[in-house]
Every structure is written in structure tokens, then in C-alpha cells.
Amino acid sequence: PFDGAWTKAGLTFIVRVAERSDALAAAIEREIKSGQGRMYVLASSVEARLAAPVARPKTVAAILGPVAVLSCFLAGAGLYGLTCHQVETRMRETAIRVALGASALHVLRSLAGRLMTLVGFGAGLGVAGACLLTAVQQRLLDGVFVVDARVIGASVAVAALIAAAAMLGPLVRAVRRPPASLLRESHW
């Protein structure tokens, strides 16, 4: 009964039923195969057919999501360590500035500016590395697309927010301490 309609691409039947039933799907398969014995019949729900193309990307996203969160946490820990080290090495300078009457805001801005310069340099190296590696991947792998400026911009913005959050504690602690205790504790 389907002689003229069969092509290499296949023939798709969509059957709408009130309730999903495996017995009904088996009956439809039997009926189709009885008309054309050489047909391959795959019975599945519309939901299953629509979910199949996005199953792999959803799995990859489910795996890479926690990895991305972990990498952000590790980046924050590294930036916190860098900030603590930079603030500690500039304790004497900070104490002298505060003792000579510099406002806490001025000292805070100066320290944060130096630290953000380091973060900006690191972000620039990261963007250059990402562009270089994407170009290499494009040559080696199919399906790897060009660098997306929105993704790179969002990554730099997230890194800047992590850096600002990591800097806040050590910088505020350095500015709030009395200059005399900073001078006593600083390692010359």
C-alpha cells in the first residue's frame, strides 16, 4: 500500500493518540510491517524524538557546569593569595602613607589599581591564549566554531568580579589597621 511513497530518506508517520501505550505502538509497527516487510520501523514518542538531539549537549553542560564553578573557585583562591601577598609586601608603604595623612580611600585606590593592572594583564594573556587555542582546535576538529566575543567578554567580566571580591578583604584590612602596628609588623 505504500509503494510510491517510500524513498531513501524514509517515510515518517505521526500518530496522535490520547494516551501513550506500548501495546498500541507495537500494533502500529506490526501493521506497517505487514504492508511492506522490508521496512524498518522505529516507534517513539514525540518527546523522545525532540529530546534526542539535545541529550548530548545537556550531558556535556551538566558535566562542564561544576567544572566551571570549581575553576572559578580556584581562580578566586589564587587571586586572594596574590592579593594577600601584594598587600603584605606593600605594608610598609601603606603605613607610611597613612601616617603622613593619606586618606584610606586614596591608599585603597592605589593598591587596588596596582592589583587590577595585574588582573588585566592576566586577562589579556588569557584572551590571547583562548584565541590561539581556538584557532588550533578549528584546524584539528570539526564543529569547533570561531571565537565568540560575548563568551570572552563574559569570561573577562567574571574574572574581574572574582578578582574584586578576592581583593576586598585584604585591602580593607590593610587600610583599617593603625599605621604604628603596620610599621612594627612589616618585614624590612
Tab-separated table of C-alpha atoms in Angstrom:
chain	number	residue	atom	x	y	z
A	1	PRO	CA	0.000	0.000	0.000
A	2	PHE	CA	2.998	2.411	0.389
A	3	ASP	CA	4.808	1.608	-2.883
A	4	GLY	CA	5.010	5.091	-4.360
A	5	ALA	CA	5.754	6.912	-1.104
A	6	TRP	CA	8.928	5.094	0.023
A	7	THR	CA	12.196	6.961	-0.638
A	8	LYS	CA	15.783	6.630	0.525
A	9	ALA	CA	15.199	9.326	3.121
A	10	GLY	CA	12.404	7.326	4.675
A	11	LEU	CA	8.798	7.782	5.437
A	12	THR	CA	7.567	9.202	8.700
A	13	PHE	CA	4.184	8.573	10.218
A	14	ILE	CA	2.994	10.637	13.111
A	15	VAL	CA	0.145	9.076	15.020
A	16	ARG	CA	-1.700	11.101	17.605
A	17	VAL	CA	-3.165	9.097	20.460
A	18	ALA	CA	-4.991	10.055	23.627
A	19	GLU	CA	-2.692	8.044	25.878
A	20	ARG	CA	0.766	6.655	25.306
A	21	SER	CA	0.686	2.897	25.060
A	22	ASP	CA	3.474	0.461	24.221
A	23	ALA	CA	0.858	-2.062	23.036
A	24	LEU	CA	-0.547	0.488	20.589
A	25	ALA	CA	2.960	1.278	19.288
A	26	ALA	CA	3.607	-2.450	18.758
A	27	ALA	CA	0.298	-2.815	16.901
A	28	ILE	CA	1.139	0.111	14.620
A	29	GLU	CA	4.595	-1.406	13.932
A	30	ARG	CA	3.019	-4.765	13.025
A	31	GLU	CA	0.506	-3.146	10.706
A	32	ILE	CA	3.134	-1.128	8.850
A	33	LYS	CA	5.460	-4.122	8.508
A	34	SER	CA	2.646	-6.296	7.210
A	35	GLY	CA	2.222	-3.976	4.215
A	36	GLN	CA	5.964	-3.726	3.483
A	37	GLY	CA	8.052	-6.457	5.067
A	38	ARG	CA	11.367	-4.753	4.324
A	39	MET	CA	10.568	-1.579	6.252
A	40	TYR	CA	12.497	-0.590	9.340
A	41	VAL	CA	10.073	0.748	11.885
A	42	LEU	CA	11.084	2.811	14.882
A	43	ALA	CA	8.249	3.740	17.183
A	44	SER	CA	8.949	6.526	19.627
A	45	SER	CA	7.145	9.379	21.272
A	46	VAL	CA	7.427	12.942	20.010
A	47	GLU	CA	9.039	13.884	23.322
A	48	ALA	CA	11.740	11.255	22.815
A	49	ARG	CA	12.359	12.383	19.234
A	50	LEU	CA	12.660	16.018	20.300
A	51	ALA	CA	14.885	15.206	23.289
A	52	ALA	CA	17.372	13.095	21.308
A	53	PRO	CA	19.272	15.943	19.560
A	54	VAL	CA	19.804	17.872	22.802
A	55	ALA	CA	20.710	14.910	25.007
A	56	ARG	CA	24.457	15.091	24.366
A	57	PRO	CA	24.770	18.880	24.795
A	58	LYS	CA	22.752	18.655	28.021
A	59	THR	CA	25.069	15.952	29.338
A	60	VAL	CA	28.154	17.957	28.412
A	61	ALA	CA	26.703	21.053	30.095
A	62	ALA	CA	25.861	19.030	33.208
A	63	ILE	CA	29.471	17.848	33.402
A	64	LEU	CA	31.157	21.130	32.487
A	65	GLY	CA	28.980	23.286	34.770
A	66	PRO	CA	30.512	22.040	38.027
A	67	VAL	CA	33.977	22.100	36.450
A	68	ALA	CA	33.460	25.773	35.560
A	69	VAL	CA	32.309	26.557	39.102
A	70	LEU	CA	35.354	24.751	40.514
A	71	SER	CA	37.677	26.668	38.179
A	72	CYS	CA	36.108	29.975	39.275
A	73	PHE	CA	36.622	28.976	42.916
A	74	LEU	CA	40.267	28.078	42.250
A	75	ALA	CA	40.796	31.339	40.352
A	76	GLY	CA	39.323	33.235	43.299
A	77	ALA	CA	41.593	31.400	45.736
A	78	GLY	CA	44.619	32.187	43.571
A	79	LEU	CA	43.663	35.845	43.285
A	80	TYR	CA	43.096	36.010	47.034
A	81	GLY	CA	46.596	34.618	47.603
A	82	LEU	CA	48.080	37.078	45.101
A	83	THR	CA	46.234	39.945	46.753
A	84	CYS	CA	47.358	38.960	50.246
A	85	HIS	CA	50.961	38.701	49.055
A	86	GLN	CA	50.878	42.049	47.237
A	87	VAL	CA	49.260	43.819	50.193
A	88	GLU	CA	51.743	42.263	52.611
A	89	THR	CA	54.734	43.351	50.519
A	90	ARG	CA	53.381	46.921	50.460
A	91	MET	CA	52.520	47.134	54.173
A	92	ARG	CA	55.385	49.491	54.982
A	93	GLU	CA	54.454	51.820	52.119
A	94	THR	CA	50.805	51.726	53.179
A	95	ALA	CA	51.685	52.514	56.795
A	96	ILE	CA	53.876	55.454	55.812
A	97	ARG	CA	51.186	56.871	53.528
A	98	VAL	CA	48.518	56.591	56.201
A	99	ALA	CA	50.868	58.063	58.838
A	100	LEU	CA	51.574	61.045	56.579
A	101	GLY	CA	47.849	61.720	56.216
A	102	ALA	CA	46.755	59.926	53.062
A	103	SER	CA	43.103	59.029	53.171
A	104	ALA	CA	42.118	55.397	53.410
A	105	LEU	CA	40.244	55.717	50.127
A	106	HIS	CA	43.348	57.043	48.339
A	107	VAL	CA	45.530	54.213	49.651
A	108	LEU	CA	42.823	51.666	48.840
A	109	ARG	CA	42.503	53.005	45.298
A	110	SER	CA	46.252	52.918	44.791
A	111	LEU	CA	46.609	49.311	45.967
A	112	ALA	CA	43.535	48.166	44.038
A	113	GLY	CA	44.776	49.884	40.869
A	114	ARG	CA	48.068	48.007	41.014
A	115	LEU	CA	46.301	44.728	41.611
A	116	MET	CA	43.771	45.310	38.823
A	117	THR	CA	46.685	46.020	36.472
A	118	LEU	CA	47.963	42.520	37.216
A	119	VAL	CA	44.476	41.090	36.710
A	120	GLY	CA	44.121	42.977	33.420
A	121	PHE	CA	47.458	41.640	32.234
A	122	GLY	CA	46.368	38.108	33.164
A	123	ALA	CA	43.028	38.556	31.410
A	124	GLY	CA	44.806	39.784	28.277
A	125	LEU	CA	47.051	36.726	28.285
A	126	GLY	CA	44.007	34.507	28.835
A	127	VAL	CA	42.117	36.028	25.904
A	128	ALA	CA	45.159	35.699	23.640
A	129	GLY	CA	45.602	32.079	24.723
A	130	ALA	CA	41.918	31.315	24.149
A	131	CYS	CA	42.032	32.797	20.636
A	132	LEU	CA	45.207	30.885	19.804
A	133	LEU	CA	43.877	27.566	21.116
A	134	THR	CA	40.545	28.025	19.338
A	135	ALA	CA	42.388	28.609	16.061
A	136	VAL	CA	44.369	25.407	16.613
A	137	GLN	CA	41.204	23.478	17.507
A	138	GLN	CA	39.439	24.723	14.382
A	139	ARG	CA	42.141	23.142	12.269
A	140	LEU	CA	42.095	19.856	14.176
A	141	LEU	CA	38.416	19.325	14.976
A	142	ASP	CA	35.186	19.608	13.055
A	143	GLY	CA	32.418	21.610	14.665
A	144	VAL	CA	34.625	23.983	16.667
A	145	PHE	CA	33.458	27.487	15.876
A	146	VAL	CA	35.241	30.804	15.812
A	147	VAL	CA	35.900	32.765	18.968
A	148	ASP	CA	32.695	34.255	20.356
A	149	ALA	CA	33.323	37.781	21.622
A	150	ARG	CA	30.347	37.591	24.006
A	151	VAL	CA	31.745	34.497	25.702
A	152	ILE	CA	35.205	36.041	26.008
A	153	GLY	CA	33.727	39.279	27.349
A	154	ALA	CA	31.622	37.406	29.890
A	155	SER	CA	34.660	35.388	30.965
A	156	VAL	CA	36.727	38.534	31.483
A	157	ALA	CA	33.846	40.145	33.408
A	158	VAL	CA	33.523	37.097	35.680
A	159	ALA	CA	37.296	37.099	36.260
A	160	ALA	CA	37.189	40.812	37.137
A	161	LEU	CA	34.326	40.252	39.598
A	162	ILE	CA	36.176	37.347	41.203
A	163	ALA	CA	39.313	39.489	41.437
A	164	ALA	CA	37.400	42.384	43.024
A	165	ALA	CA	35.803	40.062	45.571
A	166	ALA	CA	39.162	38.438	46.354
A	167	MET	CA	40.856	41.831	46.816
A	168	LEU	CA	38.249	43.390	49.029
A	169	GLY	CA	39.133	41.659	52.296
A	170	PRO	CA	42.935	42.072	52.277
A	171	LEU	CA	42.737	45.667	51.055
A	172	VAL	CA	40.219	46.761	53.669
A	173	ARG	CA	42.207	45.008	56.418
A	174	ALA	CA	45.387	46.785	55.300
A	175	VAL	CA	43.742	50.210	55.322
A	176	ARG	CA	41.907	49.798	58.650
A	177	ARG	CA	44.959	48.793	60.680
A	178	PRO	CA	46.757	51.557	62.583
A	179	PRO	CA	49.970	52.750	60.895
A	180	ALA	CA	52.100	52.119	64.006
A	181	SER	CA	51.167	48.432	64.104
A	182	LEU	CA	51.777	48.151	60.349
A	183	LEU	CA	55.266	49.616	60.724
A	184	ARG	CA	56.054	47.325	63.658
A	185	GLU	CA	54.844	44.215	61.822
A	186	SER	CA	56.261	44.977	58.377
A	187	HIS	CA	59.293	42.948	57.352
A	188	TRP	CA	62.007	45.254	56.058
